[in-house]
Short mmCIF file of N, CA and C in Angstrom, two decimals:
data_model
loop_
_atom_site.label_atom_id
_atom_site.label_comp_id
_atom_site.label_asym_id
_atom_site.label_seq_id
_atom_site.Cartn_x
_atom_site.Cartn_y
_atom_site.Cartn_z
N UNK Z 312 0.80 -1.19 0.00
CA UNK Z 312 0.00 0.00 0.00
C UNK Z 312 0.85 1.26 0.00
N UNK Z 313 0.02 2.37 -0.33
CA UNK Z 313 0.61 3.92 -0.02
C UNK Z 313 1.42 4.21 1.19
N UNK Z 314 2.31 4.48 1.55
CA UNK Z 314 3.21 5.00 2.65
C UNK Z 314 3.38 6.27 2.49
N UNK Z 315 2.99 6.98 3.81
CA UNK Z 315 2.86 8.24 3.65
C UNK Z 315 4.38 8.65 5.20
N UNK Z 316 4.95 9.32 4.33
CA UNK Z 316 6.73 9.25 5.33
C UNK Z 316 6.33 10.63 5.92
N UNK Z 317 6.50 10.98 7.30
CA UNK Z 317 6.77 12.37 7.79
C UNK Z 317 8.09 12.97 7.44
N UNK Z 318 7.82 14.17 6.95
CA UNK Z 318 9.29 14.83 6.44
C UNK Z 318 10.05 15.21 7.64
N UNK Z 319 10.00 14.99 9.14
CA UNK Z 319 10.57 15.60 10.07
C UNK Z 319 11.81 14.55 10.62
N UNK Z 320 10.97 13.12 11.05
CA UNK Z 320 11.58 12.13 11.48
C UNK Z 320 10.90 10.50 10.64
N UNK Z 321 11.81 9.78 10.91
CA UNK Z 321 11.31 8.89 10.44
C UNK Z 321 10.05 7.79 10.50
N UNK Z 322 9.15 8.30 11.19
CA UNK Z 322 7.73 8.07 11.33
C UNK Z 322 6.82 7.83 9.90
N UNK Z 323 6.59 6.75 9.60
CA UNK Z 323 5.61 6.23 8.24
C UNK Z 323 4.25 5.74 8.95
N UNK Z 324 3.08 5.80 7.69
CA UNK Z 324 2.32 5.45 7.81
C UNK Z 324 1.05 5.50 7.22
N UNK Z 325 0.64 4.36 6.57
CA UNK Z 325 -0.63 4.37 5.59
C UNK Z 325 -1.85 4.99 5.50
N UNK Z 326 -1.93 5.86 6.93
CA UNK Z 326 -3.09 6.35 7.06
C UNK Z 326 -2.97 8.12 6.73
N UNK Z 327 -3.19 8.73 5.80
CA UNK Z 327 -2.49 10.35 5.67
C UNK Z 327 -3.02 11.02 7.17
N UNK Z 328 -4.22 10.84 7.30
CA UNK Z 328 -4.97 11.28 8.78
C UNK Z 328 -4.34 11.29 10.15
N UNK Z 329 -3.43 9.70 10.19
CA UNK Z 329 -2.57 9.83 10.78
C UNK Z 329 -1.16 10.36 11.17
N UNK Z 330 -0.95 10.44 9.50
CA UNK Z 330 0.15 11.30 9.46
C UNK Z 330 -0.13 12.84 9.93
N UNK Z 331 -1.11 13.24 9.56
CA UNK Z 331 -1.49 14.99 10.09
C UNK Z 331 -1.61 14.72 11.33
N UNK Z 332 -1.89 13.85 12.20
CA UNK Z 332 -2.06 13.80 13.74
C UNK Z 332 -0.58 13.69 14.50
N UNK Z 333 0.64 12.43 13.41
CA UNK Z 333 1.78 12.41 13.76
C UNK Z 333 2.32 13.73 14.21
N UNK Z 334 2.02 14.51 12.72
CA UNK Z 334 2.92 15.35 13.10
C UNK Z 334 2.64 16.91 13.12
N UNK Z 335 1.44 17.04 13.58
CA UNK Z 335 0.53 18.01 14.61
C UNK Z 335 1.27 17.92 16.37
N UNK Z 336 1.17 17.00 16.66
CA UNK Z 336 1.41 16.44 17.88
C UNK Z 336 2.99 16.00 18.38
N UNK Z 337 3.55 15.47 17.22
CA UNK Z 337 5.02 15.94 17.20
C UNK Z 337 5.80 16.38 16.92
N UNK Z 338 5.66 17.75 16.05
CA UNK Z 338 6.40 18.93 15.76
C UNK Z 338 6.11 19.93 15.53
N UNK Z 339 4.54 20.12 15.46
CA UNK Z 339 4.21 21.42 15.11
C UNK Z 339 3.14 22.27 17.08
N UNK Z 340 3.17 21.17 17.62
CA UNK Z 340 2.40 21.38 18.88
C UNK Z 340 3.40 21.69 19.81
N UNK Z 341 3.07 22.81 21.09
CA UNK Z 341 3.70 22.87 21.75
C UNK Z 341 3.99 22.22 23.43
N UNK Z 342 3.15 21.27 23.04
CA UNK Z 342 2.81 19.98 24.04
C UNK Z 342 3.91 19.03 23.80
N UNK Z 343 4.86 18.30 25.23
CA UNK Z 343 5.52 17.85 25.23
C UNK Z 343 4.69 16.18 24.94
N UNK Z 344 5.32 14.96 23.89
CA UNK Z 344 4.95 13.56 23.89
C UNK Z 344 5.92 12.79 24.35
N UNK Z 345 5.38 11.95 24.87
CA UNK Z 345 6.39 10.48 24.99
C UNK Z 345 6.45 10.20 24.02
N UNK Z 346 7.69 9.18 23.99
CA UNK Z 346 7.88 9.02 22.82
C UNK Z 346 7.77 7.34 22.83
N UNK Z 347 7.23 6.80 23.96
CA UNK Z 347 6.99 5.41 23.77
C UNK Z 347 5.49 5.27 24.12
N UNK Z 348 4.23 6.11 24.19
CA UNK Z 348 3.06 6.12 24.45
C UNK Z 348 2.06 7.61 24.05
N UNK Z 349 1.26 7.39 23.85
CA UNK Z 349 0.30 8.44 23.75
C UNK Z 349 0.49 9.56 24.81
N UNK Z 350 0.77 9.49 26.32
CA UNK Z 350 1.21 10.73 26.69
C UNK Z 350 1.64 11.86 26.36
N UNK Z 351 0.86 13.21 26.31
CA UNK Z 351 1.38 14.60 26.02
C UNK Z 351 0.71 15.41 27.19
N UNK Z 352 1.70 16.51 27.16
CA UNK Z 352 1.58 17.61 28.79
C UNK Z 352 2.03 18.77 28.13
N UNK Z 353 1.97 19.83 28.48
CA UNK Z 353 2.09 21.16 28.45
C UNK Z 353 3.53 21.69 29.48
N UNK Z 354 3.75 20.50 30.05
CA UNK Z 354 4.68 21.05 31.28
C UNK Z 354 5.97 19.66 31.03
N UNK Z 355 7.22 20.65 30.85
CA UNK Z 355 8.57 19.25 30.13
C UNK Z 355 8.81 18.54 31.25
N UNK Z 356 8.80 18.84 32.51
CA UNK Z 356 9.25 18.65 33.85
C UNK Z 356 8.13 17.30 34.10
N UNK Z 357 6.72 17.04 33.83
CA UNK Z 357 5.67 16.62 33.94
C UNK Z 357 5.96 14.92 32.94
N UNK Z 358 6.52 15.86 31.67
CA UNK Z 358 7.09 14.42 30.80
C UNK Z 358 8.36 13.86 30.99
N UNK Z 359 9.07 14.19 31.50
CA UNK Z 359 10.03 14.19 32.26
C UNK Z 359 9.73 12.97 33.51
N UNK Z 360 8.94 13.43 34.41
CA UNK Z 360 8.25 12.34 35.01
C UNK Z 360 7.93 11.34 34.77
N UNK Z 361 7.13 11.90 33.80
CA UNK Z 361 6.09 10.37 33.26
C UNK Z 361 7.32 9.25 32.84
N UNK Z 362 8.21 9.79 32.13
CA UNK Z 362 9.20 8.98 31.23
C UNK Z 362 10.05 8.38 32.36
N UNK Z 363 10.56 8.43 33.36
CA UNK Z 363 11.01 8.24 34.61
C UNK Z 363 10.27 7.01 35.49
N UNK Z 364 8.67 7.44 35.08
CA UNK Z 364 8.37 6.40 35.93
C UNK Z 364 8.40 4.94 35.66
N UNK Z 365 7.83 4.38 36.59
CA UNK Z 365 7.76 3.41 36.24
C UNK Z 365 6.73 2.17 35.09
N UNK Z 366 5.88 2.96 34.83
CA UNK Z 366 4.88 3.04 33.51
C UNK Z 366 5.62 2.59 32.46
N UNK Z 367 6.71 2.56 31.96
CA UNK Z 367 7.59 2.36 30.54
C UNK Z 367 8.15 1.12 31.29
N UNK Z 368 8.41 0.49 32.35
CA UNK Z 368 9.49 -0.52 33.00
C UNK Z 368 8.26 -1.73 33.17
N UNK Z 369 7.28 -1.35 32.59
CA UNK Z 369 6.48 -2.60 33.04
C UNK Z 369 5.52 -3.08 33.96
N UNK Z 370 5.74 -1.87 35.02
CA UNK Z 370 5.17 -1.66 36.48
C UNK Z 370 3.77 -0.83 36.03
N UNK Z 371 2.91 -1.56 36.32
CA UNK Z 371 1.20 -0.01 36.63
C UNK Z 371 0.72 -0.83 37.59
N UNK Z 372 -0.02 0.51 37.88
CA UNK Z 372 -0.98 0.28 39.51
C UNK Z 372 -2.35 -0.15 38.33
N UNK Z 373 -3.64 -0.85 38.59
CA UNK Z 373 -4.50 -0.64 37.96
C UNK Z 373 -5.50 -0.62 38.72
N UNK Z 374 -6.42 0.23 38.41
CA UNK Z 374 -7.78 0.16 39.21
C UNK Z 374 -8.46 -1.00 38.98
N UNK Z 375 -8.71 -1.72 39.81
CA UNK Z 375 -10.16 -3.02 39.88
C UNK Z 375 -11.40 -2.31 39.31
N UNK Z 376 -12.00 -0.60 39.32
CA UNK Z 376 -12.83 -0.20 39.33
C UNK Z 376 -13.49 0.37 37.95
N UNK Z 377 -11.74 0.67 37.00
CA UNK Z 377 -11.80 1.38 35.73
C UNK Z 377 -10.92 0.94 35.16
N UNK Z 378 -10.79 1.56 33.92
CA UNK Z 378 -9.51 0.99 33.03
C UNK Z 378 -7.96 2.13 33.10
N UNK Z 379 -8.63 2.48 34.67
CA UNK Z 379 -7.52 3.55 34.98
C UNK Z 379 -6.22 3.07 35.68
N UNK Z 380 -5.11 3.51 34.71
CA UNK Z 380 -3.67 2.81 34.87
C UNK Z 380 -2.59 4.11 35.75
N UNK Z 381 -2.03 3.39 36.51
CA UNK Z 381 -0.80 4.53 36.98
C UNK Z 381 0.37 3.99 37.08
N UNK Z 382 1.82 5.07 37.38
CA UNK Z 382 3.24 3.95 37.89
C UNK Z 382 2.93 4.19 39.25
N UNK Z 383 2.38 5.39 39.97
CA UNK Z 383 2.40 5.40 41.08
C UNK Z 383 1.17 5.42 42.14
N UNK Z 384 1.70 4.17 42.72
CA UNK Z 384 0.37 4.00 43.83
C UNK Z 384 -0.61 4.78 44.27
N UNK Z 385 0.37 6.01 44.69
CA UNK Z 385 -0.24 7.08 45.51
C UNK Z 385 -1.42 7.88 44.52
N UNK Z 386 -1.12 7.92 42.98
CA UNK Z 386 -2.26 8.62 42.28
C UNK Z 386 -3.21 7.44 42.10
N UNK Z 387 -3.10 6.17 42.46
CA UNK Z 387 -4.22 5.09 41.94
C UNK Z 387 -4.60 5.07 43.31
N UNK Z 388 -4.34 5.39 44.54
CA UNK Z 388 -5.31 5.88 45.79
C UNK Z 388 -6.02 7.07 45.66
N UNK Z 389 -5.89 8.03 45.21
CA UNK Z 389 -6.17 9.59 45.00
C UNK Z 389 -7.39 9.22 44.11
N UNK Z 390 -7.00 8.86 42.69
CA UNK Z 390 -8.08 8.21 41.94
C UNK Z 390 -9.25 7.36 42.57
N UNK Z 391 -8.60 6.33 42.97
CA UNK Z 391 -10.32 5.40 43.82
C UNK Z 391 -10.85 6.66 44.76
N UNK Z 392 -10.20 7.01 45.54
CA UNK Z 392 -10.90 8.19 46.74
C UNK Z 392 -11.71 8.97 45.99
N UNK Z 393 -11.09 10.02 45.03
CA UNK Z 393 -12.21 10.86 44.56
C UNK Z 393 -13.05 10.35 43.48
N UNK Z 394 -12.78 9.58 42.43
CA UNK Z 394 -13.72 9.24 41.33
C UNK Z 394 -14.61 7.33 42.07
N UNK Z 395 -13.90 6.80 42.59
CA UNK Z 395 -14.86 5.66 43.04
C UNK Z 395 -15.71 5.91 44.68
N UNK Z 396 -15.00 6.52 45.44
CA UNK Z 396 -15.56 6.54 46.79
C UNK Z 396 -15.90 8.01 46.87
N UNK Z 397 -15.74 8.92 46.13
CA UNK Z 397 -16.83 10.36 46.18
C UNK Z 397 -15.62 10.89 47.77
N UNK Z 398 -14.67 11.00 47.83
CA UNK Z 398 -13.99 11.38 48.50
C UNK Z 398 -13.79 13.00 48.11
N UNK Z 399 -14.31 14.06 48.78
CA UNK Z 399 -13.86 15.77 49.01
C UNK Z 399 -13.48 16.33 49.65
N UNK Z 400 -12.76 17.38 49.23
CA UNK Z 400 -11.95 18.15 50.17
C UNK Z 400 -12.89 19.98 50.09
N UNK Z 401 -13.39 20.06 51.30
CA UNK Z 401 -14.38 21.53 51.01
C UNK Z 401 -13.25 22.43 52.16
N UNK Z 402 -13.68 23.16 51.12
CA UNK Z 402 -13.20 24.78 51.49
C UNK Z 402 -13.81 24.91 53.08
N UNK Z 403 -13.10 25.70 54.21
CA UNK Z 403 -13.72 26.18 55.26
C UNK Z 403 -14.00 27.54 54.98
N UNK Z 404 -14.03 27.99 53.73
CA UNK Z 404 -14.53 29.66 53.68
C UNK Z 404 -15.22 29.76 52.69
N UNK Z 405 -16.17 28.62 52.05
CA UNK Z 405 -16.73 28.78 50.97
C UNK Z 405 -17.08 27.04 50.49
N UNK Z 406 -18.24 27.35 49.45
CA UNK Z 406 -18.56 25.47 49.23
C UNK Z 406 -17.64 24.80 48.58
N UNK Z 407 -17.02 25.56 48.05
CA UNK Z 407 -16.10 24.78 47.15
C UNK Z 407 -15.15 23.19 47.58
N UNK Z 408 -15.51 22.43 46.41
CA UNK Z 408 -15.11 21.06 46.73
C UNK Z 408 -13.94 20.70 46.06
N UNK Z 409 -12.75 19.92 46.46
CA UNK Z 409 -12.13 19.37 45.26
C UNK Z 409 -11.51 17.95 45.48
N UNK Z 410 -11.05 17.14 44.46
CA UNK Z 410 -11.26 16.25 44.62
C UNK Z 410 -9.65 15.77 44.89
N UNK Z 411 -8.52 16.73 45.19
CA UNK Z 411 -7.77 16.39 45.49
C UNK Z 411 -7.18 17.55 46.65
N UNK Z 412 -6.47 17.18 47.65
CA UNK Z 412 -6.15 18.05 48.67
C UNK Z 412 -5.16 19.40 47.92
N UNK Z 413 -4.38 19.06 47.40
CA UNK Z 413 -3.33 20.12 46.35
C UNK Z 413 -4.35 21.03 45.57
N UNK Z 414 -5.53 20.62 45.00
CA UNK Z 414 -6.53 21.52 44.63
C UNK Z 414 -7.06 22.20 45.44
N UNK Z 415 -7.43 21.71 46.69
CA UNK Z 415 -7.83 22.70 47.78
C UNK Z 415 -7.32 23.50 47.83
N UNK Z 416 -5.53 23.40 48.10
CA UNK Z 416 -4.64 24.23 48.79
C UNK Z 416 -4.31 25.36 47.89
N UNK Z 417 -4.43 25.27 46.09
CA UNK Z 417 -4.42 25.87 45.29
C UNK Z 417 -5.53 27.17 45.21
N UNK Z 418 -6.85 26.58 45.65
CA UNK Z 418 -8.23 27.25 45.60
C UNK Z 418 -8.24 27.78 46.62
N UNK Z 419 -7.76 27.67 47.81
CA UNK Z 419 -8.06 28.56 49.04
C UNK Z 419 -6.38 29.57 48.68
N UNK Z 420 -5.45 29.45 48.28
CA UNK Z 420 -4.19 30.41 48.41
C UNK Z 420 -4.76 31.58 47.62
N UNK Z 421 -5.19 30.72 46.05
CA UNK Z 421 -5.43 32.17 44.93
C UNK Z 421 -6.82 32.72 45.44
N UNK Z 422 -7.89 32.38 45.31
CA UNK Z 422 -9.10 32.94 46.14
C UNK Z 422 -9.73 33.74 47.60
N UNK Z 423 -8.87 33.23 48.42
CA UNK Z 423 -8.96 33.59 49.75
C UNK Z 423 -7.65 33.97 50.46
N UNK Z 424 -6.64 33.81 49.51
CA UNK Z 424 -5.50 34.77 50.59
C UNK Z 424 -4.67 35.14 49.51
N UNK Z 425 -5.72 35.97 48.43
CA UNK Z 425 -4.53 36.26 47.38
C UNK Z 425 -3.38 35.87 47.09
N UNK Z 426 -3.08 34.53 46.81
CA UNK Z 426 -1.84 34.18 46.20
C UNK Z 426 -2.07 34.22 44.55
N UNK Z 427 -1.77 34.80 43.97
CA UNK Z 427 -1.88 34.72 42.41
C UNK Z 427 -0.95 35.11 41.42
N UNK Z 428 -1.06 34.44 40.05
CA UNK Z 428 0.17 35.04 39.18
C UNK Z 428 -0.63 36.15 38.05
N UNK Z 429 -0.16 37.27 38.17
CA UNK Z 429 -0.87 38.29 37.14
C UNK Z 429 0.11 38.53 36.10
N UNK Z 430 -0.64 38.55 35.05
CA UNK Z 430 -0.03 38.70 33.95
C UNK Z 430 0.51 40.22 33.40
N UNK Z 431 1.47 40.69 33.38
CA UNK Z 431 1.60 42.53 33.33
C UNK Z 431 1.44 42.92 31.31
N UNK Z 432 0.99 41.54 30.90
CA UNK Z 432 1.02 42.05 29.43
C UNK Z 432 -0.52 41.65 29.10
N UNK Z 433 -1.21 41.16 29.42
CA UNK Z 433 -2.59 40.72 29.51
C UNK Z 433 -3.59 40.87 30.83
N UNK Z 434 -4.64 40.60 30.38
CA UNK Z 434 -5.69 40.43 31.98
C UNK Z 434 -5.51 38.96 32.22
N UNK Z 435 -4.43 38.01 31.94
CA UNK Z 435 -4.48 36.58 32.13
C UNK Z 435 -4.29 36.88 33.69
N UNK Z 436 -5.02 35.60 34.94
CA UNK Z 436 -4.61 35.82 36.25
C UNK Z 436 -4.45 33.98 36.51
N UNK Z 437 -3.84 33.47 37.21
CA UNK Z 437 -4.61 32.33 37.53
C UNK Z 437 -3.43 31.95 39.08
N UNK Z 438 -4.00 30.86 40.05
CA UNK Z 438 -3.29 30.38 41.42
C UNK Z 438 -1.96 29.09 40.71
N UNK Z 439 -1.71 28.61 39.62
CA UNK Z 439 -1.09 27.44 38.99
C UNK Z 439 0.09 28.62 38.96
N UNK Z 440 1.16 28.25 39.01
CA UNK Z 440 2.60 28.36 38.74
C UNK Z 440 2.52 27.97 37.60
N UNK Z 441 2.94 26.61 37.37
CA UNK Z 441 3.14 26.41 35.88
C UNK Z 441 2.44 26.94 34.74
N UNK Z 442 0.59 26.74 34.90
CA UNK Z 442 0.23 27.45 34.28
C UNK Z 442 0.22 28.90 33.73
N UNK Z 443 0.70 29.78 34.87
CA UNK Z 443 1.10 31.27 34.53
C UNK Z 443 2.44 30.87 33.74
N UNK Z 444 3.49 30.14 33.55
CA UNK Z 444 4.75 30.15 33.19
C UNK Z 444 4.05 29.69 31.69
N UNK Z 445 3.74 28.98 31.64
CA UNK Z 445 3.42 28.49 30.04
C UNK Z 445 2.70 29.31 29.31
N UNK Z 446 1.61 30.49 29.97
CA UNK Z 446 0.75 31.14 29.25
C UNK Z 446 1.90 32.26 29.40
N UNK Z 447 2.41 32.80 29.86
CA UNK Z 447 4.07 33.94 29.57
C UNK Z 447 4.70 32.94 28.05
N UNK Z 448 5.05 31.84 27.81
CA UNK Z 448 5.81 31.44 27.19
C UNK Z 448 5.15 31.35 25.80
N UNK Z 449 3.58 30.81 25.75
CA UNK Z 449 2.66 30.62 24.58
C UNK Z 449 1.87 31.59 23.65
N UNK Z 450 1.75 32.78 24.70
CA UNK Z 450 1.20 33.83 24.08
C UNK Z 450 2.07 34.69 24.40
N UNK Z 451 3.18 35.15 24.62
CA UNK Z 451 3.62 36.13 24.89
C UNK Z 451 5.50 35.72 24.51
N UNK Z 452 5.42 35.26 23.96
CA UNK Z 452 6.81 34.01 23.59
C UNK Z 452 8.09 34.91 24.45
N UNK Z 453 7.75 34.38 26.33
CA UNK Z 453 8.68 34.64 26.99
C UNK Z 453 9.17 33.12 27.54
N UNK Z 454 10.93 33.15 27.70
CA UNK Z 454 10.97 32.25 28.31
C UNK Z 454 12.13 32.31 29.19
N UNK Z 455 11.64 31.23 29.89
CA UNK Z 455 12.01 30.80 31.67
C UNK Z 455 13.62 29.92 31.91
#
């Protein structure tokens, strides 16, 4: 059949559709991929991780409950707690729920004790670190 070659790296493949997805996703996107799985992140430090863990060595946690896979235990507890056992974490200054404690701690700093990153070239605001660093880097092509 037709072989359709990416002009970047050596990636082939019969499907052209796939080829525009190849290489959307691996050279023209600014989302970091693994390069041994469908994994992509916005944050290099994040793929960096992923590639580290233990997920590529053979090792996953798996849920009994879903077809939800991890390398590390501690997010396949986090996972059953909030998506199988309805496990929340509420705000003491407001209803707000979340389904992981680090989200709490995120939602009560930027909301209730002004911790926030403001943007001095836009009205962008948000409580995420990384996220303020990537939206400086994506729309405003500053970098860190």
């Amino acid at each position: 059949g037709i072989k359709y070659p990416c002009n970047q790296c050596d990636y082939q493949t019969g499907d052209k559709s796939a080829l525009m997805k190849h290489q959307k996703s691996k050279h023209e996107s600014l989302e970091y991929s693994c390069n041994q799985c469908e994994y992509q992140t916005e944050i290099k430090g994040s793929l960096k991780a992923h590639q580290k863990s233990l997920l590529h060595k053979g090792v996953k946690y798996c849920c009994s409950k879903c077809d939800y896979q991890t390398a590390k235990q501690g997010n396949l507890r986090i996972h059953q707690q909030s998506v199988h056992e309805g496990v929340k974490y509420t705000c003491n200054q407001c209803d707000y729920q979340a389904t992981q404690p680090g989200n709490l701690k995120v939602h009560q700093q930027s909301l209730h004790n002004g911790v926030n990153y403001f943007c001095n070239h836009c009205e962008y605001k948000t409580g995420w670190k990384h996220k303020f660093t990537k939206h400086q880097q994506v729309k405003h092509s500053m970098l860190w």
